[in-house]
Short mmCIF file of C-alpha atoms in Angstrom, two decimals:
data_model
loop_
_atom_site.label_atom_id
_atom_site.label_comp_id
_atom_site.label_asym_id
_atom_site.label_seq_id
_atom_site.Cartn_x
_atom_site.Cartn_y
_atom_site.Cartn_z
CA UNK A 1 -8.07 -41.78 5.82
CA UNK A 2 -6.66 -39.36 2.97
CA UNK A 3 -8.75 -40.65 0.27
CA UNK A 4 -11.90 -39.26 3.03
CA UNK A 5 -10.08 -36.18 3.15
CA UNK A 6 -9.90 -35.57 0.03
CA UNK A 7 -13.74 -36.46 -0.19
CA UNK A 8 -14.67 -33.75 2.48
CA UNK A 9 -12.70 -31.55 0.83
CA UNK A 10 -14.17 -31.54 -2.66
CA UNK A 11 -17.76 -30.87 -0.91
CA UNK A 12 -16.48 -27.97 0.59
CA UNK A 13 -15.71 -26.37 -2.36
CA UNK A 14 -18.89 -26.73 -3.95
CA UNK A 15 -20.28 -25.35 -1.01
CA UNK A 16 -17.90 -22.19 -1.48
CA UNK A 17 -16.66 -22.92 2.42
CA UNK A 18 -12.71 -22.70 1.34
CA UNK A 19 -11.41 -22.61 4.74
CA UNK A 20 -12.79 -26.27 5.22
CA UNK A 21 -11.59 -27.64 2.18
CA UNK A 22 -8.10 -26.49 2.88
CA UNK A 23 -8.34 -27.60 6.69
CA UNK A 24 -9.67 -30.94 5.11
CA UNK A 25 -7.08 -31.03 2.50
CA UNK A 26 -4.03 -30.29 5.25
CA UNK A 27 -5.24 -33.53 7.32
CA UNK A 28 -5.35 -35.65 4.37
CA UNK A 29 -1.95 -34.58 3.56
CA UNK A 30 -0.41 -35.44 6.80
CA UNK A 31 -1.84 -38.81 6.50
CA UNK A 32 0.58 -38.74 3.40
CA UNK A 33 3.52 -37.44 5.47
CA UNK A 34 3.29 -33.85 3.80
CA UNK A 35 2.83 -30.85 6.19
CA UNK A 36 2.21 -27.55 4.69
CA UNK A 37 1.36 -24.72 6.71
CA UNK A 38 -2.12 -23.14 6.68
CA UNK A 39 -0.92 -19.92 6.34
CA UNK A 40 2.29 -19.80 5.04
CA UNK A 41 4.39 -16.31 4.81
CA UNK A 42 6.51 -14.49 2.16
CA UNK A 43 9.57 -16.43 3.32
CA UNK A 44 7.73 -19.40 3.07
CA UNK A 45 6.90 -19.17 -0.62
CA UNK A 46 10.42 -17.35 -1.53
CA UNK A 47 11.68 -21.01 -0.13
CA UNK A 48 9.06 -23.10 -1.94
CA UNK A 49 9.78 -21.46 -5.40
CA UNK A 50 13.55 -21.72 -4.56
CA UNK A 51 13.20 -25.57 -4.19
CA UNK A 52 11.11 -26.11 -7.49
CA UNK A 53 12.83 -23.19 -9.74
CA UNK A 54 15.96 -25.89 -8.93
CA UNK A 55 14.56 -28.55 -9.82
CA UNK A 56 13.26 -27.25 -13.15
CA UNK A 57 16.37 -26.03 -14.00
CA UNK A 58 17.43 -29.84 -14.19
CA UNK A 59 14.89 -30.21 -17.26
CA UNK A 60 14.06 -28.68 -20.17
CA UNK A 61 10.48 -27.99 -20.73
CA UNK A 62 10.00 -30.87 -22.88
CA UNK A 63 11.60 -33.28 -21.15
CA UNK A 64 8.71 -33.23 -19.23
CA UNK A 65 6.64 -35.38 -21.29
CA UNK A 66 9.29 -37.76 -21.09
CA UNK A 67 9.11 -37.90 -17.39
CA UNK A 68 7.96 -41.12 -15.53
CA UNK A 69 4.31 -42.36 -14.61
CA UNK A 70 4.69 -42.39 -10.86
CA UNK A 71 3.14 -45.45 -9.30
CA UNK A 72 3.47 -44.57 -5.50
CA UNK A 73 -0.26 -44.60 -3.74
CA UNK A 74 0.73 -42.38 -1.56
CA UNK A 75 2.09 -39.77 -4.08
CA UNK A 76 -1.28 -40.25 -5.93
CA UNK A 77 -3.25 -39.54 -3.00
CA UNK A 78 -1.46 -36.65 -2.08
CA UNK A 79 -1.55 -34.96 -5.14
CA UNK A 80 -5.37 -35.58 -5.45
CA UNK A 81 -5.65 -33.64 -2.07
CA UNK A 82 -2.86 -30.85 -3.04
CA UNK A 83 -4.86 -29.96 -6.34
CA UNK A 84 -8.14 -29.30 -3.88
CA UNK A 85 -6.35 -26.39 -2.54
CA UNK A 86 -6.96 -24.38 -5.73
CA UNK A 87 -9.93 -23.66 -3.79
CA UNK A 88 -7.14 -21.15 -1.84
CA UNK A 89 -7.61 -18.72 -4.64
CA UNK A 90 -10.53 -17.65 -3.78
CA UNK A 91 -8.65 -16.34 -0.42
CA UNK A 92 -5.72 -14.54 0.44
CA UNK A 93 -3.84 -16.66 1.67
CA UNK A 94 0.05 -17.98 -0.13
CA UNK A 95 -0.62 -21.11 -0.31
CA UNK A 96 -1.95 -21.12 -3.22
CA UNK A 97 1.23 -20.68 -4.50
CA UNK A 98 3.43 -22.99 -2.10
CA UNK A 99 0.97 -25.80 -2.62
CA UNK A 100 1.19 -25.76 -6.62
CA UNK A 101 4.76 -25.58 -5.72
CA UNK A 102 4.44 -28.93 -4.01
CA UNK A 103 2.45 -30.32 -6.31
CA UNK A 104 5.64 -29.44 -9.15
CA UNK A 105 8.21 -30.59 -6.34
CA UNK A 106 6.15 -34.17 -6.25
CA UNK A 107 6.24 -34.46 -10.01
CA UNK A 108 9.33 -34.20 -10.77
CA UNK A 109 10.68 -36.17 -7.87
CA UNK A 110 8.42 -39.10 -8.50
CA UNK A 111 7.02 -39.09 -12.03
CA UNK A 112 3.88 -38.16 -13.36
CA UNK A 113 -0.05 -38.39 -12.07
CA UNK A 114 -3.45 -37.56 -13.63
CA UNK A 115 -3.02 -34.12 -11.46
CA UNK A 116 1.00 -33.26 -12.27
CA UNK A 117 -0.56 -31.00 -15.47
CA UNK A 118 -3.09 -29.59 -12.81
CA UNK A 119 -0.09 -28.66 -10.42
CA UNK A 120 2.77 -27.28 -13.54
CA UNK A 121 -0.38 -25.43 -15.34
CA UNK A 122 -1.28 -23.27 -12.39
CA UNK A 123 1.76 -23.12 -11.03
CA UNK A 124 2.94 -21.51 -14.00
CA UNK A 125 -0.05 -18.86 -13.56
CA UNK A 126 1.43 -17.84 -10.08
CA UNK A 127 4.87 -17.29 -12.08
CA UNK A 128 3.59 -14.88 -13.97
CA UNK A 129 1.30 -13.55 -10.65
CA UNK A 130 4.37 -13.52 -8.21
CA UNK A 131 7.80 -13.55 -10.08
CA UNK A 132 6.70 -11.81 -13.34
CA UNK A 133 7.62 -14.88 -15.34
CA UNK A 134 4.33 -14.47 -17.80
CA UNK A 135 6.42 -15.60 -20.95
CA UNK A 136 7.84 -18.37 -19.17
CA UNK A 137 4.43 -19.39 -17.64
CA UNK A 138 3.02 -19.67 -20.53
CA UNK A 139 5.58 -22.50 -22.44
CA UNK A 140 5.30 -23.86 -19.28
CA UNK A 141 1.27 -24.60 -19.22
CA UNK A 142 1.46 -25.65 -22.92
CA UNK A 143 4.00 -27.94 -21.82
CA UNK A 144 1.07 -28.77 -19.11
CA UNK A 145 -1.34 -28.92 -21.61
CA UNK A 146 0.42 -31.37 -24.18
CA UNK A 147 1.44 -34.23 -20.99
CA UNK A 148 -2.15 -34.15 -20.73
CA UNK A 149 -3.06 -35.12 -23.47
CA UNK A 150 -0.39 -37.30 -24.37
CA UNK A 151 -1.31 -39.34 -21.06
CA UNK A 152 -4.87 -38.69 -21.76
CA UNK A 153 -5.89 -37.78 -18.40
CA UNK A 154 -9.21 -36.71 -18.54
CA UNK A 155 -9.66 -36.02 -14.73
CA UNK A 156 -7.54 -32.46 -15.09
CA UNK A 157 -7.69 -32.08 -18.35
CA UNK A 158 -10.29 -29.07 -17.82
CA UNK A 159 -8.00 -27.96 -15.08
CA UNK A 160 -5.13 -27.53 -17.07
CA UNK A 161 -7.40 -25.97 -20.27
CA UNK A 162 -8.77 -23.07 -17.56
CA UNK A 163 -5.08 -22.66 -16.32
CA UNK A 164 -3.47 -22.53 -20.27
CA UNK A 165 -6.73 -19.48 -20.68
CA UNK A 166 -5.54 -17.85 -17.32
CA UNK A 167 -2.00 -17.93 -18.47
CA UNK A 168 -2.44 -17.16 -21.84
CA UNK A 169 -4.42 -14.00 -21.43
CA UNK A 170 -1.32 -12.09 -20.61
CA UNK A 171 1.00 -13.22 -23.78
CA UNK A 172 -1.20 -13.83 -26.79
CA UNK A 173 -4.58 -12.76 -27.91
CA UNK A 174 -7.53 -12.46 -25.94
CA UNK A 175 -9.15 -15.08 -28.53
CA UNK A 176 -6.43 -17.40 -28.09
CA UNK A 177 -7.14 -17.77 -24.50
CA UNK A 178 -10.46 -18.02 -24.44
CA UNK A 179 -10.46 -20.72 -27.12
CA UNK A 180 -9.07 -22.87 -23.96
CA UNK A 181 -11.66 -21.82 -21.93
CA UNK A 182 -14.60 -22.78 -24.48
CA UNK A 183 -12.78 -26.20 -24.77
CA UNK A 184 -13.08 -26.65 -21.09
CA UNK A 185 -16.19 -25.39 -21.00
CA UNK A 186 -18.10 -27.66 -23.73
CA UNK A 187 -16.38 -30.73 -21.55
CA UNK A 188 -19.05 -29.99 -19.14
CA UNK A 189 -18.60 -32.58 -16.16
CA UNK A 190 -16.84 -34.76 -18.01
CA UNK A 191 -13.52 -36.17 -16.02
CA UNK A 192 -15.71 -35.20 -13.00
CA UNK A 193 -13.92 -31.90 -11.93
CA UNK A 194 -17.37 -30.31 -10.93
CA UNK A 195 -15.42 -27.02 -9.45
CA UNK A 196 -13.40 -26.70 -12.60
CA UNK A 197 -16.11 -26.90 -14.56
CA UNK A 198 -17.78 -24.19 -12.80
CA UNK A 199 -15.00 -22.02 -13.28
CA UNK A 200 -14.18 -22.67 -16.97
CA UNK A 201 -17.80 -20.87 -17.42
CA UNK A 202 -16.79 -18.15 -15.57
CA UNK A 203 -13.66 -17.91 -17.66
CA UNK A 204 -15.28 -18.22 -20.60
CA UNK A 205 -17.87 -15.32 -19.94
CA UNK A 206 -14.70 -12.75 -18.33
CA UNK A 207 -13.10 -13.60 -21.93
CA UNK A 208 -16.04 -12.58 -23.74
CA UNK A 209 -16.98 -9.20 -21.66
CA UNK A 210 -13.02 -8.37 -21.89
CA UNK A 211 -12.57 -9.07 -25.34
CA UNK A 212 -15.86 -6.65 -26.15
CA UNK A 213 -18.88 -7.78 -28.89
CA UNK A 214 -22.10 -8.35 -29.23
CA UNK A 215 -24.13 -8.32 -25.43
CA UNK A 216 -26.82 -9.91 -26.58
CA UNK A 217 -24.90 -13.01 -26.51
CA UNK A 218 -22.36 -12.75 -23.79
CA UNK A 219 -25.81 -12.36 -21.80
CA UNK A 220 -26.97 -15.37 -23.69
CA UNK A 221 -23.94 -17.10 -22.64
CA UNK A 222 -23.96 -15.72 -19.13
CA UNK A 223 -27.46 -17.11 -18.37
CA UNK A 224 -26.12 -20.77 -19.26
CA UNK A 225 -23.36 -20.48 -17.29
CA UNK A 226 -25.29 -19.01 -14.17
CA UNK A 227 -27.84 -22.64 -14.94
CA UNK A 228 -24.85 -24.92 -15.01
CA UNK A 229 -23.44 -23.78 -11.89
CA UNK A 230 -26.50 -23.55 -10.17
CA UNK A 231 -27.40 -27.06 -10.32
CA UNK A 232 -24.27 -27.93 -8.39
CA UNK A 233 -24.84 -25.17 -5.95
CA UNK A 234 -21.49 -23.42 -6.52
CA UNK A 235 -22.68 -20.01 -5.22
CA UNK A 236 -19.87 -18.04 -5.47
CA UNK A 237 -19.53 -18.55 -9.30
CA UNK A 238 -23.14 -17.90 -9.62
CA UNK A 239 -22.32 -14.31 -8.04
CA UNK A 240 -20.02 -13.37 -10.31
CA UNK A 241 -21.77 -14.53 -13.87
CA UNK A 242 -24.98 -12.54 -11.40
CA UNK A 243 -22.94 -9.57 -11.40
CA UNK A 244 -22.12 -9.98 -15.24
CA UNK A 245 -25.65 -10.50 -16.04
CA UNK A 246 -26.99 -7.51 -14.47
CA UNK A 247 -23.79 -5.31 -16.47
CA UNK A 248 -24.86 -6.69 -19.78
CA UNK A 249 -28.69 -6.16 -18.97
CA UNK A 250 -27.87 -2.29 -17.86
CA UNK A 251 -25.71 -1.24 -20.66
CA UNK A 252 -28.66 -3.01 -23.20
CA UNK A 253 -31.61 -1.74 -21.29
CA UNK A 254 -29.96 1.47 -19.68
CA UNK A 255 -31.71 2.36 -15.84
CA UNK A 256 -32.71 5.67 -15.12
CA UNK A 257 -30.53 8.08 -13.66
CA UNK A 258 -33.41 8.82 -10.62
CA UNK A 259 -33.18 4.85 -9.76
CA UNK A 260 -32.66 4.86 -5.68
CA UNK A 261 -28.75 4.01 -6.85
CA UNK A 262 -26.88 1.71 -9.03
CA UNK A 263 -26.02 -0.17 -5.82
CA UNK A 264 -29.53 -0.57 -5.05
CA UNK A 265 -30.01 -2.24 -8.33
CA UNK A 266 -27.06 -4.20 -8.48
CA UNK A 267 -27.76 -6.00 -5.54
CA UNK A 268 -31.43 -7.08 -6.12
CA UNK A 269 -30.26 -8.63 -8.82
CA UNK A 270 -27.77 -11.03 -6.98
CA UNK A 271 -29.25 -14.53 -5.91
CA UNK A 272 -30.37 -14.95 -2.47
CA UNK A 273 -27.22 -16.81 -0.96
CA UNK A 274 -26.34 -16.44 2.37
CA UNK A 275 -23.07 -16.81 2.94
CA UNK A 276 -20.35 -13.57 2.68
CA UNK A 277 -18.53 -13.59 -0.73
CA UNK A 278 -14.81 -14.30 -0.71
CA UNK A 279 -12.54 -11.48 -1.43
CA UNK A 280 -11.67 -12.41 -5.54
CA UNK A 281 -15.83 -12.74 -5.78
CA UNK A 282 -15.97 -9.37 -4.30
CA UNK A 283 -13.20 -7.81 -6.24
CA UNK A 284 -15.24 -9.39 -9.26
CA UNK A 285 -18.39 -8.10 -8.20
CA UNK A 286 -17.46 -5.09 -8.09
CA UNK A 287 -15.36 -4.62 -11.29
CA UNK A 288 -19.11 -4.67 -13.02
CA UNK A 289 -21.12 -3.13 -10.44
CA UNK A 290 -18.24 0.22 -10.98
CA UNK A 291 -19.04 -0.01 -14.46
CA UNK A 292 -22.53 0.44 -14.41
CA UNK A 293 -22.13 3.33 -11.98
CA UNK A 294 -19.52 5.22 -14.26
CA UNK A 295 -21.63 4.33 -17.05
CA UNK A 296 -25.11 5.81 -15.83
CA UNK A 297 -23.69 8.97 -14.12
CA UNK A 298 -22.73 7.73 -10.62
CA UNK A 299 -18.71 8.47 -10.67
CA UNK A 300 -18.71 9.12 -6.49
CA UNK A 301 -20.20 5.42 -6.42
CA UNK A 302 -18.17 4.12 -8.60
CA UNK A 303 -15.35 5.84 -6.17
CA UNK A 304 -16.76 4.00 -3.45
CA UNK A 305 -17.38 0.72 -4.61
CA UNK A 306 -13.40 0.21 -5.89
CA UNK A 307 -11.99 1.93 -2.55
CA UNK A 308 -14.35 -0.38 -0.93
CA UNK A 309 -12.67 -3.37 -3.08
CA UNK A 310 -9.19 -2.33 -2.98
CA UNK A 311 -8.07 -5.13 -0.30
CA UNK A 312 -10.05 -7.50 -2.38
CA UNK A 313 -8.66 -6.59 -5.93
CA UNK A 314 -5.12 -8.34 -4.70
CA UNK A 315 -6.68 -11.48 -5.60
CA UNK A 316 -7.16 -10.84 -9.12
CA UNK A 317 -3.55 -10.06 -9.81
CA UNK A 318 -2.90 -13.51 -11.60
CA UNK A 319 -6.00 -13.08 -13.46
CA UNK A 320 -6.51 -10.33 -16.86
CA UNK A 321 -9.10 -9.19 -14.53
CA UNK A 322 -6.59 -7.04 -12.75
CA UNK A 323 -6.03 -5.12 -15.62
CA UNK A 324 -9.82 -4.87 -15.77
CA UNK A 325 -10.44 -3.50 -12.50
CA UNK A 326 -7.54 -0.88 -12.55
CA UNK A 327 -8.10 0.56 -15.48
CA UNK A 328 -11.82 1.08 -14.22
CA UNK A 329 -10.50 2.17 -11.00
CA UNK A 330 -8.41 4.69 -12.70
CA UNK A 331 -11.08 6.27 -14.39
CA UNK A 332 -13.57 6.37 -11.11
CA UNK A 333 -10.89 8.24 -9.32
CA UNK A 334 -10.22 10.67 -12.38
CA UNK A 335 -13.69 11.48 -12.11
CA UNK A 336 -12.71 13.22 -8.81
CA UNK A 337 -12.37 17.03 -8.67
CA UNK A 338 -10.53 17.27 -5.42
CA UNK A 339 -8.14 13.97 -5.48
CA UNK A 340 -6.41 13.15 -2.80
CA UNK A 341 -2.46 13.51 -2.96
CA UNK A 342 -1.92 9.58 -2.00
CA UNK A 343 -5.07 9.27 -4.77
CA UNK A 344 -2.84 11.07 -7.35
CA UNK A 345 0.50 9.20 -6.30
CA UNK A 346 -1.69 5.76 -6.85
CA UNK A 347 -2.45 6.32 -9.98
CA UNK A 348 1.05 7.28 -10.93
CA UNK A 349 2.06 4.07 -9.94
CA UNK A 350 -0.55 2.23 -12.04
CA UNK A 351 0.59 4.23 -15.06
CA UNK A 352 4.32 3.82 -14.81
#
């Protein structure tokens, strides 16, 4: 049935296996008469936003709270299984934007669920990722954030905080956003979003290392983030507060500029998982490990390690991150006596 869909696919996630959970998710949602594709293309999305931009227009942004509690099952179940497939971030792959379209589409047509702030809160973050619509992105996740809390749903209401932080980041102070993220973060497991919860620690600990201060207690942080998501096994999180560790560690410790390499060091420091990272975990990675090359005398690594990432780093364009990881990029390939001319031309681009 759906409702063991949506079951399978929330275990998947957990288990940082995102192709499953959206495989899972997809058969669930045919049980509920929705097909989306798997992979969908450019076209594909251009279409999706074309049929929720017009339905949006109908509204203004507060009408929204005034919109209907919907009371189909089916509607219910289907957005339960649609807001699973936030997993698809992790990958690139467009549906995580045409499925947050969906989820908006649903809404609107059919009144409001516990997940409708879920889908219009990250939707609005691939606005701003895809379209360029940051400003309106963000009125459009505090719009998220205030119909969930006027229907008090607390089953997304972490969701929506970590989306509002995600948004936010690119319109208002780096404080303002994060003071989302620490509200999602002190919910714990509370509404039973495990994955969210996992990732409103992550948020919480890129705020602090972006926003700059004392490293004594990001790291402080950072180590109670890396024990909350460990006891739910979400390894992929764990990598990335891993990788943020071992930055704050190097930069308060220093390592000596004989050490085998900072790659060396960086990755005896990660935790023993298996399993390949996804491509935003890797672009994340490697945003710190490229810092504590440049910052211990290692530019030609540092070179490496972001060329290496380049691919990757498309997944963090929704996410302040990006900003993050090109302005460090920028400064690895400055580094670079002899640049070459499609080098030069690159960074051009990022500066215009």
């Amino acid at each position: 049935t759906a409702k063991s869909f949506h079951l399978k696919s929330s275990i998947c996630t957990l288990q940082s296996d995102y192709q499953s959970t959206i495989k899972f998710a997809l058969k669930g949602l045919e049980h509920c008469g929705i097909s989306l594709h798997q992979n969908p293309d450019l076209d594909e999305m251009h279409k999706a936003f074309q049929i929720t931009d017009r339905l949006l227009k109908n509204y203004e942004l507060d009408d929204l709270l005034r919109l209907p509690t919907c009371h189909s099952e089916w509607v219910n179940v289907a957005m339960k299984l649609l807001s699973n497939l936030i997993c698809s971030f992790f990958v690139d792959n467009l549906i995580s934007f045409t499925h947050l379209a969906k989820m908006v589409e649903l809404t609107l047509l059919h009144g409001v669920t516990p997940e409708a702030s879920h889908g219009l809160s990250w939707y609005a973050v691939k606005l701003g990722e895809h379209y360029g619509l940051y400003d309106y992105g963000s009125e459009l996740a505090a719009t998220a954030l205030k119909l969930v809390q006027e229907h008090s749903y607390d089953v997304t209401l972490t969701s929506t905080l970590v989306a509002c932080d995600q948004m936010f980041g690119w319109t208002h102070p780096i404080d303002h956003a994060l003071r989302h993220a620490r509200r999602a973060q002190e919910r714990g497991a509370i509404g039973g979003d495990i994955g969210m919860s996992c990732y409103a620690w992550k948020h919480v600990t890129c705020g602090l290392l972006f926003r700059g201060g004392n490293l004594a207690a990001a790291a402080e942080e950072i180590d109670r983030g890396i024990a909350f998501v460990r006891s739910y096994g979400f390894s992929d999180i764990e990598r990335i507060l891993q990788a943020q560790a071992y930055y704050c560690e190097t930069l308060m410790k220093g390592i000596s500029a004989t050490s085998p390499s900072v790659r060396a060091s960086f990755d005896s420091a990660l935790p023993g998982t298996q399993s390949a990272p996804s491509g935003l975990v890797a672009a994340m990675t490697a945003i710190y490990e490229g810092m504590c090359a440049l910052a211990f005398g290692d530019p030609a690594q540092a070179r490496k390690i972001y060329r290496d990432n380049a691919l990757n780093a498309r997944g963090l364009r929704g996410h302040i991150a990006h900003t993050e990881y090109q302005l460090w990029y920028c400064l690895a390939q400055c580094t670079d006596p002899s640049p070459a001319p499609e080098i030069v031309r690159e960074l051009e681009e990022i500066r215009a």
